[in-house]
Amino acid sequence: MPQYLSTQGRVPPVSLQQALVDGLAPDGGLYVPDTVPPLPSNWRDASSFAALAQEVLAPWLENEISGYEAALRDALDFPVPLVALENAAWDGVHVLELFHGPTLSFKDFGARTMARLVAGLRSDTTDPLTILVATSGDTGSAVADGFAGLPGIRAVLLFPAGQVSEVQQRQLVAPRAGVTALRVEGTFDDCQRLVKAAFSDPELKALTLSSANSINIGRLLPQMLFYVEAVRQGGFGEVVFSTPSGNLGNLTGGVLASLAGLPVRRFIAAHNANRFFPDTLAGCEVEMGASVRTLSNAMDVGAPSNFERLGALLGDRLSAMIWGTSVSDDETLAAMRRVYEATGYVACPHTAVGLEGALRYRAATGDRTPVVVMATAHPAKFPEVVEQALGVAPDVPETLARLPRAEGHAITIPPTPAALCAILLA
Ligand SMILES: *Cc1c(COP(=O)(O)O)cnc(C)c1O
């Protein structure tokens, strides 16, 4: 049973229960497990994704969260298809579709799982819990959906005004029980800064706060499953993963899976123009900075918080395990077009960054190991970009078609801790 250490190393290790409720460690660090339990020996024989989830996560959850089996079953009840791209140029490239959950992005896995684990922990207390989450688009709606209606929990979403797509906005502001959406007049990094500041704000001491950002270990653990599931379905001996990345939470899930024994040859960290991580991997001295806006806006992160975790988990093996690349908006559109014309596959702009990363990796290394690209969002979440790239509109799944077009219930605030504080205490 792992304990959780802070990347800042200034507080004693804590249990999973504590790490789930804290979100961020009290010294400002991120929690990382002190050991990684190996995959169960029979993981390749699991009969379904849900069965695999039970097997793989049991050593992480079994002594700490009672009823975790039911929580996982309830949270992870949608399909995860692995699609092989049938074309010579894309031979051996697969796409793992992580976008068939209720809000159509991979964030549903982590958010729904974490919500149910946290709700289970809180079942014997009357002290209400406030979950704060900064979102560049997809996290907010996944978290809102995950926590909506759970007793004793209020979720507060912060999203950057004018920097999420129309569909994302509709998903974010849809009225939900126990959820408040805040439209912040600033960037995603401002939203993230406000959440961090709230945790150390003396005026908020009376509130029990937690975070559902990818900094919360409860979101990371289920993200291991993508990687294991891809290898189970594909029956691969060894595999390369290409992960469209922003805050590096998805990729950190993959690294945990590889430390648990999954046969991963290399990870590709596929970034948009926010290139801190690829530049760092290439050995450049770069500083984290402000985020740049791109077409793959859920990856517009200038200062990826999970970078600290990757460093703690991999140490000096970081650049041996992870190959990085940065894809511009024009190159993203070209990749969407190229895969569509060759195979008929319609990729969202984030997934396209991963696809382009896969081709570049192969060209740069000559490595012909099968590649699995994480398809992180449904293309219908980004209809304008899909139309711009392909000249056709993506098919709209029923979950989206049902959402009202109304403005919803978001409150607009300036990007200041005082403004957030006033809302939380109101
Ligand atoms: C959040 C998100 C990403 C980036 O994931 P990280 O874990 O932040 O690296 C990529 N694509 C989509 C569609 C997302 O919603």
CSV table of C-alpha atoms and ligand atoms in Angstrom, one decimal:
chain,number,residue,atom,x,y,z
A,1,MET,CA,0.0,0.0,0.0
A,2,PRO,CA,1.8,3.2,-1.1
A,3,GLN,CA,2.1,6.2,1.1
A,4,TYR,CA,2.2,9.6,-0.5
A,5,LEU,CA,5.2,12.0,-0.3
A,6,SER,CA,5.2,15.7,-1.2
A,7,THR,CA,7.5,16.7,-4.1
A,8,GLN,CA,8.7,19.5,-1.9
A,9,GLY,CA,9.7,17.0,0.8
A,10,ARG,CA,8.8,19.2,3.8
A,11,VAL,CA,5.9,17.2,5.2
A,12,PRO,CA,5.6,13.6,6.5
A,13,PRO,CA,4.1,11.0,4.1
A,14,VAL,CA,0.3,10.6,4.2
A,15,SER,CA,-2.3,8.0,3.3
A,16,LEU,CA,-4.3,7.9,0.1
A,17,GLN,CA,-7.3,9.2,2.0
A,18,GLN,CA,-5.4,12.2,3.2
A,19,ALA,CA,-3.8,12.9,-0.2
A,20,LEU,CA,-7.3,12.7,-1.9
A,21,VAL,CA,-8.7,15.3,0.5
A,22,ASP,CA,-5.7,17.6,0.5
A,23,GLY,CA,-5.2,17.7,-3.3
A,24,LEU,CA,-2.0,19.8,-2.9
A,25,ALA,CA,0.4,18.9,0.0
A,26,PRO,CA,0.5,21.4,2.8
A,27,ASP,CA,4.1,22.5,1.8
A,28,GLY,CA,2.8,23.4,-1.7
A,29,GLY,CA,4.2,20.2,-3.3
A,30,LEU,CA,2.4,17.5,-5.2
A,31,TYR,CA,1.8,14.0,-3.8
A,32,VAL,CA,3.7,11.1,-5.4
A,33,PRO,CA,3.5,7.5,-4.3
A,34,ASP,CA,6.6,6.2,-2.4
A,35,THR,CA,6.3,2.9,-4.1
A,36,VAL,CA,4.5,1.7,-7.3
A,37,PRO,CA,2.8,-1.7,-6.8
A,38,PRO,CA,3.5,-4.0,-9.8
A,39,LEU,CA,0.6,-4.8,-12.2
A,40,PRO,CA,-1.2,-8.0,-11.2
A,41,SER,CA,0.3,-11.0,-13.1
A,42,ASN,CA,-3.0,-11.7,-15.0
A,43,TRP,CA,-3.7,-8.2,-16.3
A,44,ARG,CA,-3.6,-9.3,-19.9
A,45,ASP,CA,-6.4,-11.7,-19.3
A,46,ALA,CA,-8.9,-9.2,-17.9
A,47,SER,CA,-12.3,-9.6,-19.7
A,48,SER,CA,-13.1,-5.9,-20.0
A,49,PHE,CA,-11.9,-2.4,-19.1
A,50,ALA,CA,-14.0,-2.4,-15.9
A,51,ALA,CA,-12.5,-5.8,-14.9
A,52,LEU,CA,-9.0,-4.5,-15.7
A,53,ALA,CA,-9.6,-1.4,-13.6
A,54,GLN,CA,-10.5,-3.5,-10.5
A,55,GLU,CA,-7.4,-5.7,-10.9
A,56,VAL,CA,-4.9,-2.9,-11.6
A,57,LEU,CA,-6.2,-0.4,-9.0
A,58,ALA,CA,-6.8,-3.0,-6.2
A,59,PRO,CA,-3.3,-2.7,-4.6
A,60,TRP,CA,-3.7,1.1,-4.6
A,61,LEU,CA,-7.2,1.3,-3.1
A,62,GLU,CA,-8.1,-1.9,-1.3
A,63,ASN,CA,-7.1,-1.1,2.3
A,64,GLU,CA,-8.1,2.6,2.2
A,65,ILE,CA,-11.3,3.0,0.3
A,66,SER,CA,-14.2,0.7,1.3
A,67,GLY,CA,-16.5,0.0,-1.6
A,68,TYR,CA,-13.9,1.0,-4.2
A,69,GLU,CA,-15.1,-1.8,-6.5
A,70,ALA,CA,-18.6,-0.3,-6.8
A,71,ALA,CA,-17.1,3.2,-7.2
A,72,LEU,CA,-14.9,2.1,-10.1
A,73,ARG,CA,-17.8,0.2,-11.8
A,74,ASP,CA,-20.0,3.2,-11.6
A,75,ALA,CA,-17.4,5.7,-12.7
A,76,LEU,CA,-16.0,3.7,-15.6
A,77,ASP,CA,-19.1,2.5,-17.4
A,78,PHE,CA,-18.4,3.6,-21.0
A,79,PRO,CA,-16.4,2.1,-23.9
A,80,VAL,CA,-12.7,2.6,-24.6
A,81,PRO,CA,-12.1,1.5,-28.2
A,82,LEU,CA,-8.7,1.0,-29.7
A,83,VAL,CA,-8.8,1.9,-33.4
A,84,ALA,CA,-6.0,0.8,-35.9
A,85,LEU,CA,-5.4,3.4,-38.7
A,86,GLU,CA,-5.6,1.4,-41.9
A,87,ASN,CA,-3.2,3.1,-44.2
A,88,ALA,CA,0.5,2.5,-45.2
A,89,ALA,CA,1.6,5.9,-44.0
A,90,TRP,CA,0.0,5.2,-40.6
A,91,ASP,CA,0.9,1.5,-40.4
A,92,GLY,CA,1.2,0.4,-36.8
A,93,VAL,CA,-0.4,3.6,-35.5
A,94,HIS,CA,-3.5,3.1,-33.2
A,95,VAL,CA,-5.8,5.5,-31.5
A,96,LEU,CA,-7.2,4.9,-28.1
A,97,GLU,CA,-10.5,6.7,-27.9
A,98,LEU,CA,-10.9,8.1,-24.5
A,99,PHE,CA,-13.8,10.4,-25.3
A,100,HIS,CA,-16.9,8.3,-24.9
A,101,GLY,CA,-17.7,9.4,-21.4
A,102,PRO,CA,-20.5,11.9,-20.5
A,103,THR,CA,-18.5,15.1,-21.3
A,104,LEU,CA,-16.6,13.6,-24.3
A,105,SER,CA,-13.0,14.0,-23.1
A,106,PHE,CA,-10.5,11.7,-21.2
A,107,LYS,CA,-11.0,13.8,-18.2
A,108,ASP,CA,-14.2,11.9,-17.4
A,109,PHE,CA,-12.2,8.9,-16.2
A,110,GLY,CA,-10.3,10.8,-13.6
A,111,ALA,CA,-13.0,13.1,-12.5
A,112,ARG,CA,-15.7,10.5,-12.2
A,113,THR,CA,-13.5,8.1,-10.3
A,114,MET,CA,-12.1,10.8,-8.0
A,115,ALA,CA,-15.6,12.1,-7.2
A,116,ARG,CA,-16.8,8.7,-6.1
A,117,LEU,CA,-13.7,8.0,-4.0
A,118,VAL,CA,-14.0,11.3,-2.3
A,119,ALA,CA,-17.8,11.0,-1.7
A,120,GLY,CA,-17.1,7.5,-0.2
A,121,LEU,CA,-14.6,9.0,2.2
A,122,ARG,CA,-17.0,11.8,3.2
A,123,SER,CA,-20.0,9.7,3.9
A,124,ASP,CA,-19.7,9.9,7.7
A,125,THR,CA,-19.2,13.6,8.1
A,126,THR,CA,-21.5,16.6,8.0
A,127,ASP,CA,-18.7,19.1,7.3
A,128,PRO,CA,-19.3,20.3,3.7
A,129,LEU,CA,-16.4,20.0,1.2
A,130,THR,CA,-15.6,22.6,-1.5
A,131,ILE,CA,-13.9,21.2,-4.6
A,132,LEU,CA,-12.0,23.9,-6.5
A,133,VAL,CA,-11.0,23.3,-10.1
A,134,ALA,CA,-9.3,25.5,-12.6
A,135,THR,CA,-10.1,24.4,-16.2
A,136,SER,CA,-9.0,25.3,-19.7
A,137,GLY,CA,-12.1,23.7,-21.0
A,138,ASP,CA,-12.5,19.9,-20.5
A,139,THR,CA,-11.7,19.5,-16.8
A,140,GLY,CA,-14.4,21.7,-15.6
A,141,SER,CA,-17.3,20.0,-17.3
A,142,ALA,CA,-15.9,16.5,-16.4
A,143,VAL,CA,-15.5,17.5,-12.8
A,144,ALA,CA,-18.9,19.2,-12.7
A,145,ASP,CA,-20.5,16.1,-14.1
A,146,GLY,CA,-18.5,13.8,-11.8
A,147,PHE,CA,-19.4,15.7,-8.6
A,148,ALA,CA,-22.9,16.9,-9.4
A,149,GLY,CA,-25.5,16.0,-6.9
A,150,LEU,CA,-23.1,14.1,-4.6
A,151,PRO,CA,-24.2,14.9,-1.0
A,152,GLY,CA,-22.1,17.3,1.1
A,153,ILE,CA,-19.9,18.4,-1.8
A,154,ARG,CA,-19.9,21.7,-3.7
A,155,ALA,CA,-17.8,22.1,-6.8
A,156,VAL,CA,-16.5,25.5,-8.0
A,157,LEU,CA,-15.1,25.7,-11.5
A,158,LEU,CA,-12.9,28.6,-12.7
A,159,PHE,CA,-12.5,29.0,-16.5
A,160,PRO,CA,-10.8,31.7,-18.5
A,161,ALA,CA,-13.3,34.1,-20.2
A,162,GLY,CA,-13.3,33.8,-24.0
A,163,GLN,CA,-10.7,31.1,-24.1
A,164,VAL,CA,-12.9,28.0,-24.2
A,165,SER,CA,-14.8,26.9,-27.3
A,166,GLU,CA,-18.5,27.5,-27.7
A,167,VAL,CA,-19.3,23.8,-27.0
A,168,GLN,CA,-17.0,23.7,-24.0
A,169,GLN,CA,-18.7,26.7,-22.6
A,170,ARG,CA,-22.1,25.1,-23.0
A,171,GLN,CA,-20.9,22.1,-21.2
A,172,LEU,CA,-19.3,24.2,-18.4
A,173,VAL,CA,-22.3,26.4,-17.6
A,174,ALA,CA,-25.0,23.8,-17.9
A,175,PRO,CA,-26.9,24.0,-14.5
A,176,ARG,CA,-26.0,21.2,-12.2
A,177,ALA,CA,-26.8,20.5,-8.5
A,178,GLY,CA,-24.0,21.7,-6.2
A,179,VAL,CA,-21.9,23.3,-9.0
A,180,THR,CA,-20.9,26.9,-9.4
A,181,ALA,CA,-19.2,28.0,-12.6
A,182,LEU,CA,-16.9,31.1,-12.5
A,183,ARG,CA,-15.9,32.9,-15.7
A,184,VAL,CA,-12.5,34.5,-14.8
A,185,GLU,CA,-11.4,37.6,-16.7
A,186,GLY,CA,-7.9,36.2,-17.3
A,187,THR,CA,-6.0,33.1,-18.6
A,188,PHE,CA,-6.0,29.5,-17.5
A,189,ASP,CA,-2.8,30.2,-15.5
A,190,ASP,CA,-4.6,32.9,-13.6
A,191,CYS,CA,-7.3,30.4,-12.8
A,192,GLN,CA,-4.7,27.9,-11.6
A,193,ARG,CA,-3.0,30.6,-9.5
A,194,LEU,CA,-6.3,31.6,-7.8
A,195,VAL,CA,-6.9,28.0,-6.8
A,196,LYS,CA,-3.4,27.7,-5.4
A,197,ALA,CA,-3.8,31.0,-3.5
A,198,ALA,CA,-7.2,29.9,-2.0
A,199,PHE,CA,-5.5,27.0,-0.2
A,200,SER,CA,-3.2,29.3,1.8
A,201,ASP,CA,-5.7,32.1,2.3
A,202,PRO,CA,-6.3,32.6,6.0
A,203,GLU,CA,-9.8,34.0,5.4
A,204,LEU,CA,-10.8,30.6,4.0
A,205,LYS,CA,-9.4,28.6,6.9
A,206,ALA,CA,-12.9,27.7,8.1
A,207,LEU,CA,-13.7,26.0,4.8
A,208,THR,CA,-12.7,22.4,3.9
A,209,LEU,CA,-11.2,22.9,0.5
A,210,SER,CA,-9.9,20.4,-2.0
A,211,SER,CA,-8.9,20.5,-5.6
A,212,ALA,CA,-9.9,18.2,-8.5
A,213,ASN,CA,-7.2,19.5,-10.9
A,214,SER,CA,-4.8,17.0,-12.3
A,215,ILE,CA,-2.7,17.7,-9.2
A,216,ASN,CA,-5.1,15.5,-7.3
A,217,ILE,CA,-3.8,11.9,-7.0
A,218,GLY,CA,-7.4,10.7,-7.3
A,219,ARG,CA,-7.4,11.8,-10.9
A,220,LEU,CA,-4.0,10.4,-11.8
A,221,LEU,CA,-4.4,6.9,-10.6
A,222,PRO,CA,-7.3,6.0,-13.0
A,223,GLN,CA,-5.3,7.5,-15.9
A,224,MET,CA,-2.8,4.6,-15.5
A,225,LEU,CA,-5.6,2.4,-16.9
A,226,PHE,CA,-5.6,3.9,-20.4
A,227,TYR,CA,-2.1,2.6,-21.0
A,228,VAL,CA,-2.7,-0.8,-19.6
A,229,GLU,CA,-6.0,-1.1,-21.5
A,230,ALA,CA,-4.4,-0.2,-24.8
A,231,VAL,CA,-1.8,-2.9,-24.5
A,232,ARG,CA,-4.4,-5.4,-23.3
A,233,GLN,CA,-6.7,-4.7,-26.3
A,234,GLY,CA,-3.9,-4.5,-28.8
A,235,GLY,CA,-2.0,-7.5,-27.4
A,236,PHE,CA,1.3,-5.6,-28.0
A,237,GLY,CA,4.6,-6.9,-26.8
A,238,GLU,CA,6.1,-3.5,-26.5
A,239,VAL,CA,4.6,-0.1,-27.3
A,240,VAL,CA,5.2,3.6,-27.7
A,241,PHE,CA,2.6,6.0,-26.5
A,242,SER,CA,1.9,9.5,-27.9
A,243,THR,CA,0.1,11.6,-25.4
A,244,PRO,CA,-1.3,15.1,-26.3
A,245,SER,CA,-0.1,17.0,-23.2
A,246,GLY,CA,-0.7,20.2,-21.3
A,247,ASN,CA,-0.5,19.9,-17.6
A,248,LEU,CA,1.1,16.4,-18.1
A,249,GLY,CA,-1.4,14.6,-15.9
A,250,ASN,CA,-2.3,12.0,-18.6
A,251,LEU,CA,1.4,11.3,-19.3
A,252,THR,CA,2.1,11.0,-15.6
A,253,GLY,CA,-0.6,8.2,-15.5
A,254,GLY,CA,1.4,6.5,-18.3
A,255,VAL,CA,4.6,6.8,-16.4
A,256,LEU,CA,3.0,5.2,-13.3
A,257,ALA,CA,1.8,2.3,-15.5
A,258,SER,CA,5.3,1.8,-16.9
A,259,LEU,CA,6.8,1.9,-13.4
A,260,ALA,CA,4.3,-0.8,-12.5
A,261,GLY,CA,5.7,-3.0,-15.3
A,262,LEU,CA,3.8,-2.1,-18.5
A,263,PRO,CA,6.2,-2.8,-21.4
A,264,VAL,CA,6.5,0.8,-22.7
A,265,ARG,CA,9.4,1.6,-25.0
A,266,ARG,CA,9.0,5.3,-25.0
A,267,PHE,CA,6.5,8.1,-24.3
A,268,ILE,CA,6.0,10.9,-26.7
A,269,ALA,CA,5.0,14.2,-25.0
A,270,ALA,CA,3.1,15.9,-27.8
A,271,HIS,CA,2.6,19.5,-27.0
A,272,ASN,CA,1.2,22.5,-28.9
A,273,ALA,CA,3.0,25.8,-29.0
A,274,ASN,CA,3.3,25.7,-25.2
A,275,ARG,CA,6.6,24.1,-25.5
A,276,PHE,CA,8.2,24.3,-22.0
A,277,PHE,CA,8.4,20.5,-21.6
A,278,PRO,CA,9.7,19.5,-25.1
A,279,ASP,CA,12.3,22.3,-24.8
A,280,THR,CA,13.3,21.0,-21.4
A,281,LEU,CA,13.6,17.4,-22.7
A,282,ALA,CA,15.8,18.7,-25.5
A,283,GLY,CA,18.2,20.1,-22.9
A,284,CYS,CA,17.3,23.7,-23.4
A,285,GLU,CA,17.4,26.0,-20.3
A,286,VAL,CA,13.8,27.2,-20.4
A,287,GLU,CA,11.6,28.8,-17.8
A,288,MET,CA,7.9,28.1,-17.2
A,289,GLY,CA,6.0,31.1,-18.5
A,290,ALA,CA,2.6,32.4,-19.5
A,291,SER,CA,0.5,30.2,-21.7
A,292,VAL,CA,0.1,30.8,-25.4
A,293,ARG,CA,-3.4,30.3,-27.0
A,294,THR,CA,-3.8,27.6,-29.6
A,295,LEU,CA,-6.4,25.6,-31.4
A,296,SER,CA,-5.9,22.7,-28.9
A,297,ASN,CA,-6.9,24.9,-26.1
A,298,ALA,CA,-7.2,22.2,-23.4
A,299,MET,CA,-3.4,22.0,-23.7
A,300,ASP,CA,-2.6,25.7,-23.3
A,301,VAL,CA,-0.5,25.4,-20.2
A,302,GLY,CA,2.7,27.5,-19.8
A,303,ALA,CA,3.6,26.0,-16.5
A,304,PRO,CA,2.7,22.3,-16.4
A,305,SER,CA,2.2,21.4,-12.7
A,306,ASN,CA,2.8,17.7,-13.1
A,307,PHE,CA,6.4,18.4,-14.4
A,308,GLU,CA,7.4,18.3,-10.7
A,309,ARG,CA,5.8,14.8,-10.4
A,310,LEU,CA,7.5,13.4,-13.4
A,311,GLY,CA,10.8,14.6,-12.1
A,312,ALA,CA,10.2,12.9,-8.7
A,313,LEU,CA,9.1,9.7,-10.4
A,314,LEU,CA,11.7,9.4,-13.1
A,315,GLY,CA,14.7,11.5,-11.9
A,316,ASP,CA,17.5,11.4,-14.5
A,317,ARG,CA,15.6,8.9,-16.6
A,318,LEU,CA,13.2,11.6,-17.7
A,319,SER,CA,14.7,12.3,-21.2
A,320,ALA,CA,15.4,8.6,-21.8
A,321,MET,CA,11.8,7.7,-21.2
A,322,ILE,CA,10.1,10.6,-22.8
A,323,TRP,CA,10.6,12.2,-26.3
A,324,GLY,CA,9.0,15.6,-26.7
A,325,THR,CA,7.8,17.6,-29.6
A,326,SER,CA,5.9,20.9,-30.1
A,327,VAL,CA,3.3,21.2,-32.9
A,328,SER,CA,2.1,24.6,-34.2
A,329,ASP,CA,-1.6,25.3,-35.1
A,330,ASP,CA,-0.9,25.1,-38.8
A,331,GLU,CA,0.8,21.8,-38.3
A,332,THR,CA,-2.1,20.6,-36.2
A,333,LEU,CA,-4.6,21.5,-39.0
A,334,ALA,CA,-2.4,19.8,-41.5
A,335,ALA,CA,-2.2,16.6,-39.4
A,336,MET,CA,-6.0,16.6,-39.1
A,337,ARG,CA,-6.3,16.8,-42.8
A,338,ARG,CA,-3.6,14.2,-43.5
A,339,VAL,CA,-5.1,11.5,-41.3
A,340,TYR,CA,-8.6,12.3,-42.6
A,341,GLU,CA,-7.6,12.1,-46.2
A,342,ALA,CA,-5.5,8.9,-45.7
A,343,THR,CA,-7.9,7.0,-43.4
A,344,GLY,CA,-11.2,8.9,-43.0
A,345,TYR,CA,-10.4,9.3,-39.3
A,346,VAL,CA,-11.7,12.6,-37.8
A,347,ALA,CA,-9.4,13.7,-35.0
A,348,CYS,CA,-9.9,16.6,-32.6
A,349,PRO,CA,-7.1,19.2,-32.6
A,350,HIS,CA,-5.6,17.7,-29.4
A,351,THR,CA,-5.5,14.2,-30.8
A,352,ALA,CA,-4.0,15.6,-34.0
A,353,VAL,CA,-1.1,17.0,-32.0
A,354,GLY,CA,-0.6,13.4,-30.7
A,355,LEU,CA,-0.8,11.9,-34.2
A,356,GLU,CA,1.7,14.4,-35.6
A,357,GLY,CA,4.0,13.6,-32.6
A,358,ALA,CA,3.8,9.9,-33.5
A,359,LEU,CA,4.9,10.5,-37.1
A,360,ARG,CA,7.7,12.8,-36.1
A,361,TYR,CA,9.0,10.3,-33.5
A,362,ARG,CA,9.1,7.6,-36.1
A,363,ALA,CA,10.8,9.8,-38.6
A,364,ALA,CA,13.4,11.0,-36.1
A,365,THR,CA,14.2,7.6,-34.5
A,366,GLY,CA,13.3,5.0,-37.2
A,367,ASP,CA,11.6,3.1,-34.4
A,368,ARG,CA,8.8,0.9,-35.8
A,369,THR,CA,7.3,-0.2,-32.5
A,370,PRO,CA,3.5,0.0,-32.5
A,371,VAL,CA,2.3,3.5,-31.4
A,372,VAL,CA,-0.8,4.2,-29.5
A,373,VAL,CA,-2.0,7.8,-29.7
A,374,MET,CA,-4.3,8.9,-26.9
A,375,ALA,CA,-7.4,10.4,-28.5
A,376,THR,CA,-8.2,12.9,-25.7
A,377,ALA,CA,-11.4,14.6,-26.9
A,378,HIS,CA,-14.3,14.0,-29.3
A,379,PRO,CA,-14.0,16.0,-32.5
A,380,ALA,CA,-17.5,17.3,-32.0
A,381,LYS,CA,-16.3,19.4,-29.1
A,382,PHE,CA,-14.3,21.5,-31.6
A,383,PRO,CA,-16.6,21.8,-34.7
A,384,GLU,CA,-15.1,25.1,-35.9
A,385,VAL,CA,-11.6,23.7,-36.0
A,386,VAL,CA,-12.8,20.4,-37.7
A,387,GLU,CA,-14.6,22.5,-40.3
A,388,GLN,CA,-11.6,24.7,-40.9
A,389,ALA,CA,-9.3,21.7,-41.3
A,390,LEU,CA,-11.5,19.2,-43.2
A,391,GLY,CA,-14.3,21.3,-44.7
A,392,VAL,CA,-16.8,19.0,-43.1
A,393,ALA,CA,-18.6,19.1,-39.8
A,394,PRO,CA,-18.0,16.4,-37.2
A,395,ASP,CA,-20.9,14.1,-36.3
A,396,VAL,CA,-22.6,15.3,-33.1
A,397,PRO,CA,-23.1,12.6,-30.4
A,398,GLU,CA,-26.4,12.6,-28.6
A,399,THR,CA,-24.9,13.8,-25.2
A,400,LEU,CA,-23.9,17.1,-26.9
A,401,ALA,CA,-27.0,17.5,-29.0
A,402,ARG,CA,-29.1,17.4,-25.8
A,403,LEU,CA,-27.2,20.4,-24.1
A,404,PRO,CA,-29.1,23.7,-24.0
A,405,ARG,CA,-27.6,26.6,-26.0
A,406,ALA,CA,-28.4,29.1,-23.2
A,407,GLU,CA,-25.8,31.2,-21.4
A,408,GLY,CA,-26.2,29.1,-18.3
A,409,HIS,CA,-25.4,30.2,-14.8
A,410,ALA,CA,-21.7,31.3,-14.8
A,411,ILE,CA,-20.6,34.3,-12.6
A,412,THR,CA,-17.9,36.6,-14.1
A,413,ILE,CA,-15.1,37.6,-11.7
A,414,PRO,CA,-11.8,39.5,-12.0
A,415,PRO,CA,-8.6,37.3,-11.7
A,416,THR,CA,-8.0,38.2,-8.0
A,417,PRO,CA,-7.9,36.1,-4.9
A,418,ALA,CA,-10.3,38.6,-3.2
A,419,ALA,CA,-13.0,38.0,-5.8
A,420,LEU,CA,-12.8,34.2,-5.4
A,421,CYS,CA,-12.7,34.5,-1.7
A,422,ALA,CA,-15.9,36.6,-1.7
A,423,ILE,CA,-17.7,33.9,-3.8
A,424,LEU,CA,-16.5,31.0,-1.6
A,425,LEU,CA,-17.7,32.8,1.6
A,426,ALA,CA,-21.0,34.0,0.2
B,1,LIG,C1,-6.7,18.1,-20.5
B,1,LIG,C2,-6.6,17.7,-21.9
B,1,LIG,C3,-5.3,17.4,-22.5
B,1,LIG,C4,-4.0,17.6,-21.7
B,1,LIG,O1,-3.9,16.7,-20.7
B,1,LIG,P1,-2.9,16.9,-19.5
B,1,LIG,O2,-3.2,15.8,-18.5
B,1,LIG,O3,-3.2,18.3,-18.9
B,1,LIG,O4,-1.6,16.9,-20.0
B,1,LIG,C5,-5.3,17.0,-23.8
B,1,LIG,N1,-6.4,16.9,-24.6
B,1,LIG,C6,-7.6,17.2,-24.1
B,1,LIG,C7,-8.8,17.1,-25.0
B,1,LIG,C8,-7.7,17.6,-22.7
B,1,LIG,O5,-8.9,17.9,-22.3
